[in-house]
Coordinates of C-alpha atoms and ligand atoms in Angstrom, one line a residue:
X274 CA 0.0 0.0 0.0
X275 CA 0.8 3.6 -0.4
X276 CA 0.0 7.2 0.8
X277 CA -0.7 9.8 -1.9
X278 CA -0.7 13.5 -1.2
X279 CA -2.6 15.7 -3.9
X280 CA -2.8 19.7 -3.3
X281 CA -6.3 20.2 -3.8
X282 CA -5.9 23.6 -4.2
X283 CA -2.6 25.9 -3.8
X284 CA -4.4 29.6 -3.5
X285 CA -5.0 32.2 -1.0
X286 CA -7.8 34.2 -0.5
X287 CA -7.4 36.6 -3.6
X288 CA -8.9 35.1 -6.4
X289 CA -6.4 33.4 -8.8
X290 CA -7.2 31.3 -12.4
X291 CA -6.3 27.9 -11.9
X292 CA -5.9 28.1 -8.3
X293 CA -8.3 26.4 -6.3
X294 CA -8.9 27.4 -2.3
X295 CA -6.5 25.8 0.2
X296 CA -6.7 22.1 0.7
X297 CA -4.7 18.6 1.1
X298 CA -5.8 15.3 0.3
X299 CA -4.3 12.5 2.2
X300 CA -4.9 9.0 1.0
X301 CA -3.8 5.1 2.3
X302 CA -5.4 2.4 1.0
X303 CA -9.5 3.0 1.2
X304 CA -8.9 6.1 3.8
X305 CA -9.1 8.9 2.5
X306 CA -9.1 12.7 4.1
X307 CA -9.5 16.0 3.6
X308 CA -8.1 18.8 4.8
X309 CA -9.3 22.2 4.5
X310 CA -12.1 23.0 2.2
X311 CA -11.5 26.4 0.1
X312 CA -13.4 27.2 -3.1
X313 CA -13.7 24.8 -5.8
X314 CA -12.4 22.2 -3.3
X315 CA -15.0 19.7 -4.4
X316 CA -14.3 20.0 -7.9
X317 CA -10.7 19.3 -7.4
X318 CA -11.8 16.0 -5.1
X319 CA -14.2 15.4 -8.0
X320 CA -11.3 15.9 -10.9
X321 CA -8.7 13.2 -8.5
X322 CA -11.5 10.6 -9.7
X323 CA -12.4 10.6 -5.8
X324 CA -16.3 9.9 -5.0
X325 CA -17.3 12.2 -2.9
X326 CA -19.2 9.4 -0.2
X327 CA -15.7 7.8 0.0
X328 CA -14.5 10.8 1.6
X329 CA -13.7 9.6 5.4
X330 CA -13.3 13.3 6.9
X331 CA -12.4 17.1 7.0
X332 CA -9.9 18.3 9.4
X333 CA -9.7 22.4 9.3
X334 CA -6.8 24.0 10.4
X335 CA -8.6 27.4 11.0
X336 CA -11.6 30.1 10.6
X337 CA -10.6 32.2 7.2
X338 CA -13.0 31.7 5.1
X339 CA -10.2 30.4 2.3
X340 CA -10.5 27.7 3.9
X341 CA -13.9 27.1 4.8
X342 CA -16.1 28.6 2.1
X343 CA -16.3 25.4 0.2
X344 CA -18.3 23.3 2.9
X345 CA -21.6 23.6 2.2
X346 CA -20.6 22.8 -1.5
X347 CA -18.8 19.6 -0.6
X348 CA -21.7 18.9 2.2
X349 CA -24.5 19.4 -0.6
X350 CA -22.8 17.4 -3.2
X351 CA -21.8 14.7 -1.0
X352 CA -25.8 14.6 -0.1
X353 CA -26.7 14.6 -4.0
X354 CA -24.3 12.0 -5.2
X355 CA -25.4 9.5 -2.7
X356 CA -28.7 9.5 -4.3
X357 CA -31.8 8.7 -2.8
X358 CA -31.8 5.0 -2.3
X359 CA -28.0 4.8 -0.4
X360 CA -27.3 5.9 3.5
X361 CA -25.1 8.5 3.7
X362 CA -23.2 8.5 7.3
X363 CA -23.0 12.5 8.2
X364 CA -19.2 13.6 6.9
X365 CA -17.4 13.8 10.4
X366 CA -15.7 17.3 10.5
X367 CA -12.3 17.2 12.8
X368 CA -12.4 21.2 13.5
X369 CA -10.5 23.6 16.2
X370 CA -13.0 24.5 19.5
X371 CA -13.8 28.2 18.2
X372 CA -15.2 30.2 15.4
X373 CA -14.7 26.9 13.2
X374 CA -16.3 24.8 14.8
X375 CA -19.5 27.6 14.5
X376 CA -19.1 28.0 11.1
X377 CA -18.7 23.9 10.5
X378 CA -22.6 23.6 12.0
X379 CA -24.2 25.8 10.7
X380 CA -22.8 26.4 7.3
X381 CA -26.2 24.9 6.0
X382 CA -28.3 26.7 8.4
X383 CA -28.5 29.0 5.0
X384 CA -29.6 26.4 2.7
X385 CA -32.6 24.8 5.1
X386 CA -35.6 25.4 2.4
X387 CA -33.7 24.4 -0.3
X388 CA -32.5 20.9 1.8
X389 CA -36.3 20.3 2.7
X390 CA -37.7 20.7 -0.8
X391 CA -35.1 18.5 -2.5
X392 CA -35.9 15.9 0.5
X393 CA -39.6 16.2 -0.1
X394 CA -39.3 15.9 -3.9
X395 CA -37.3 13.3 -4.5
X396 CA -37.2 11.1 -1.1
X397 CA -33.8 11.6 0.2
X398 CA -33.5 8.9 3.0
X399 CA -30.6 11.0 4.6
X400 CA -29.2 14.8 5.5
X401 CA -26.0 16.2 4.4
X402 CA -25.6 17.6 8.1
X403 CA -21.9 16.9 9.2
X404 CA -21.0 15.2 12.1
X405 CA -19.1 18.2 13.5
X406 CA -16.2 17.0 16.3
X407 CA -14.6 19.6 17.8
X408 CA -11.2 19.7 19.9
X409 CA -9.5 21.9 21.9
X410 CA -6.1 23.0 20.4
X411 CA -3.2 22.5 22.3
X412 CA 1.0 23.8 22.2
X413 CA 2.1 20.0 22.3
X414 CA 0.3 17.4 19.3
X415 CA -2.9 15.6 20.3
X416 CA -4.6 12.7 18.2
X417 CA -7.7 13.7 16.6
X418 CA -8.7 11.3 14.6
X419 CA -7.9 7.4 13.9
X420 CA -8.7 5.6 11.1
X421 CA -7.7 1.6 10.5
X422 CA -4.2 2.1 10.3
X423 CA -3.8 5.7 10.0
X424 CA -3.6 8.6 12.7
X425 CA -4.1 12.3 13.0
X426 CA -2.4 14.8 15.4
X427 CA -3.1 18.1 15.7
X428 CA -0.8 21.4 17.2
X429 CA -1.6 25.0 17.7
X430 CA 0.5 27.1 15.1
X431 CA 1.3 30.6 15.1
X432 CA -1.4 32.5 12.9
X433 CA -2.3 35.5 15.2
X434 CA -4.8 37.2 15.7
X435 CA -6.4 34.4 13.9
X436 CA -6.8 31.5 17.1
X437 CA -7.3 28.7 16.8
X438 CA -5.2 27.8 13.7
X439 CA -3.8 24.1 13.7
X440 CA -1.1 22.4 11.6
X441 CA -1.9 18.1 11.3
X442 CA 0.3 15.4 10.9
X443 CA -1.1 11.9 9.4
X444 CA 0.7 9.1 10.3
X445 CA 0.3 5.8 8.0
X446 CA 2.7 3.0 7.6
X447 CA 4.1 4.8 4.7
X448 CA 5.4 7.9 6.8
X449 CA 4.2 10.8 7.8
X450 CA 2.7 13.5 6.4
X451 CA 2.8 17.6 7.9
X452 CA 0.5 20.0 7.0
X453 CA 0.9 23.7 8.5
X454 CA -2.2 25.7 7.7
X455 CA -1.9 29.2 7.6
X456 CA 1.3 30.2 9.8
X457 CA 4.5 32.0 10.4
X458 CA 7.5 29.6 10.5
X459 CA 7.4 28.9 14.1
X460 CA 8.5 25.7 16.2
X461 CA 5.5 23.8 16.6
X462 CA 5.3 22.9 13.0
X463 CA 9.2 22.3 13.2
X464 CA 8.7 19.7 16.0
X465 CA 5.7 18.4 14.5
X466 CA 7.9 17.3 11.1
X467 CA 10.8 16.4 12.2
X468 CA 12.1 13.4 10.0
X469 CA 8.4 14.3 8.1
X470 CA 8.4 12.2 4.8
X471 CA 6.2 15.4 3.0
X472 CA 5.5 18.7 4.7
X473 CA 3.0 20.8 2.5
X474 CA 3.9 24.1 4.0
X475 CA 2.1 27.4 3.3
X476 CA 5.0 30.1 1.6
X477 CA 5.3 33.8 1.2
X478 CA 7.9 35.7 -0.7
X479 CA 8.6 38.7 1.8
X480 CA 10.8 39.8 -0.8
X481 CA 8.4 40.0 -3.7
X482 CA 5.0 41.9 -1.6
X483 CA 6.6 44.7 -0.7
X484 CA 5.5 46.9 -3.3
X485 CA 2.5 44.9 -3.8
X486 CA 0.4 45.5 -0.2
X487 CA -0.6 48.5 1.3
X488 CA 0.7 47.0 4.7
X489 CA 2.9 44.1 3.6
X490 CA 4.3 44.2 7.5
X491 CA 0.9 42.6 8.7
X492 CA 0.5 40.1 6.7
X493 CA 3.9 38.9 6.7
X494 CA 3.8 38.0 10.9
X495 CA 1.3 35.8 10.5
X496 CA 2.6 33.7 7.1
X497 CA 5.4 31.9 6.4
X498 CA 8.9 34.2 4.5
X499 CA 10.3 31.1 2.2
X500 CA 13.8 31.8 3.6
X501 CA 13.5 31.2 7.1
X502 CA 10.8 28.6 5.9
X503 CA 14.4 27.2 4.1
X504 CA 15.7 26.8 7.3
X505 CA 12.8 24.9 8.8
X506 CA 12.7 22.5 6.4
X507 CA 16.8 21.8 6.8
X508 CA 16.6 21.7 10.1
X509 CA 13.6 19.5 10.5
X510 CA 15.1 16.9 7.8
X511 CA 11.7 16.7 5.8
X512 CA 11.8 14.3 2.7
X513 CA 10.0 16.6 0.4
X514 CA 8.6 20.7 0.8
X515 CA 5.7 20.9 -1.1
X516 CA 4.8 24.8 -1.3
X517 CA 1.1 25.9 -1.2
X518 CA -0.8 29.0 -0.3
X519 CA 1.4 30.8 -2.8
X520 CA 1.9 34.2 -2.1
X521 CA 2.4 36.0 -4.6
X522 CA 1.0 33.6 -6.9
X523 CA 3.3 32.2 -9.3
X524 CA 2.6 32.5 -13.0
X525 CA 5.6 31.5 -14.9
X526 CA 8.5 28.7 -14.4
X527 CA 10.2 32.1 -13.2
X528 CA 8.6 32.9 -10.5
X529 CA 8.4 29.1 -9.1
X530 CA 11.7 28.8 -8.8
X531 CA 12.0 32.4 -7.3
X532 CA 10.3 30.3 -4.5
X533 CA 12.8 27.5 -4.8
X534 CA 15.5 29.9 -4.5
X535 CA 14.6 31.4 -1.5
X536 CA 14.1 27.8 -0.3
X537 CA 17.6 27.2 -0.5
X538 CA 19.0 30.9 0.2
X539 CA 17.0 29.3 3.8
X540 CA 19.6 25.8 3.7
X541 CA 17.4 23.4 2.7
X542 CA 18.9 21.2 -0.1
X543 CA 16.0 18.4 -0.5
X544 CA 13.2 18.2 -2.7
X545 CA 11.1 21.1 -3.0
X546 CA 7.2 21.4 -5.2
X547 CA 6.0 24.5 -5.8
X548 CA 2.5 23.3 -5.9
X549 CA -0.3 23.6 -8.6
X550 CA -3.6 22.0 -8.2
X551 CA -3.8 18.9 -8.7
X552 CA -0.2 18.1 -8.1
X553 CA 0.3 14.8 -6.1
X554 CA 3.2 12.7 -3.9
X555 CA 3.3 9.4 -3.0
X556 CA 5.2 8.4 -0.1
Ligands
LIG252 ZN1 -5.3 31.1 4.1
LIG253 ZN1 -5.4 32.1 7.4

């Protein structure tokens, strides 16, 4: 068996062509998991040849809406592809105590007429309602989730004033996988992948914003600069840096390996993807 890792989507909040909204999926065997859920995130499951009802779970790492405003899409669709005749177990949500969790139940509170006449008119046997399990995030990594043969940790990471924000790492008997959410290089995500076989790690070009933002100071504490990010990477002796959450956006060869360069102005020399949707690692 294997573990595949497929960037579901490798943009930000500004809209982007070809970018979906953030997200990771993790896969070993018949478990299969989601993290994060940004726009177009359901297509992208969708285009991996994924069903949607084989999907195990969502983990969210925090409350922007990047990374949450594709739920009630994936929720609805999920609902819709079962069809009416199949039972369809609520999607279990793995989300941070907080504003996420809020937004994770009652992201179809919206859609409640709509839900109702579809059910009446066709004879849904089942809701899309998630089954929404929230935990308290903590400095040290906590399990989350277990599935068969694979396991989930969760650790605070350093995304102020956005709390909670969470990175996970998904353990398998491939290796491990690390994925940061939204932060600024900080140690918790170092401890969390050391000896990592892939950490998917959010990046942001200090260097190339400055002239872009009004207030480039602010955004920059709370992501990742790719040259310390370098130096997280070589220090935590991670098998492969897949990039994600580009900032800026890359749109030539160029301007990827701009990011690459940085990488390794940082010290690490291993294997770095600047990600593009769809992109995938097996470990
Ligand atoms: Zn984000
Ligand atoms: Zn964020």
């Amino acid at each position: 068996m294997s573990t595949t890792v497929t960037i579901t989507g490798s943009g930000t909040p500004i809209m982007e062509p070809g970018r979906a909204g953030p997200g990771v999926l993790v896969r070993h065997g018949e478990t299969t998991l989601q993290f994060d859920c940004g726009r177009a995130t359901t297509l992208r499951l969708t285009e991996t040849g994924l069903r949607l009802t084989n999907l195990d779970a969502l983990a969210v790492t925090h409350h922007h809406s990047d990374h949450l405003v594709g739920l009630a899409d994936l929720l609805m669709s999920r609902w819709l592809e079962a069809n009416r005749d199949t039972h369809l177990d609520p999607l279990p949500i793995i989300v941070p105590e907080g504003i996420a969790t809020r937004l994770a139940a009652t992201t179809l509170d919206p859609w409640r007429e709509e839900i109702a006449m579809r059910s009446d008119h066709v004879g849904y046997a089942s809701t899309p309602d998630p089954d929404v399990r929230s935990f308290a995030a903590t400095s040290s990594p906590t399990e989350v989730l277990r599935l068969d043969q694979v396991a989930v940790e969760a650790v605070s990471v350093r995304h102020e004033p956005v709390t909670p924000a969470v990175g996970y790492r998904v353990t398998t008997p491939d290796g491990t996988v690390v994925i940061s959410g939204d932060t600024a290089v900080c140690d918790e995500v170092e401890k969390l992948s050391t000896g990592a076989d892939v950490l998917v790690h959010e990046a942001f070009r200090t260097s190339a914003v400055a002239d872009l933002l009004s207030d480039p100071k602010a955004l920059a504490a709370y992501h990742s600069d790719t040259v310390a990010l370098g130096g997280l990477a070589h220090r935590a002796g991670v098998g492969i840096l897949i990039l994600t959450h580009l900032i800026p956006s890359p749109r030539t060869e160029a301007d990827k390996e701009a990011f690459v360069e940085e990488i390794r102005a940082g010290g690490y020399g291993g294997e770095v993807l600047v990600a593009d949707d769809l992109d995938s690692i097996t470990v």
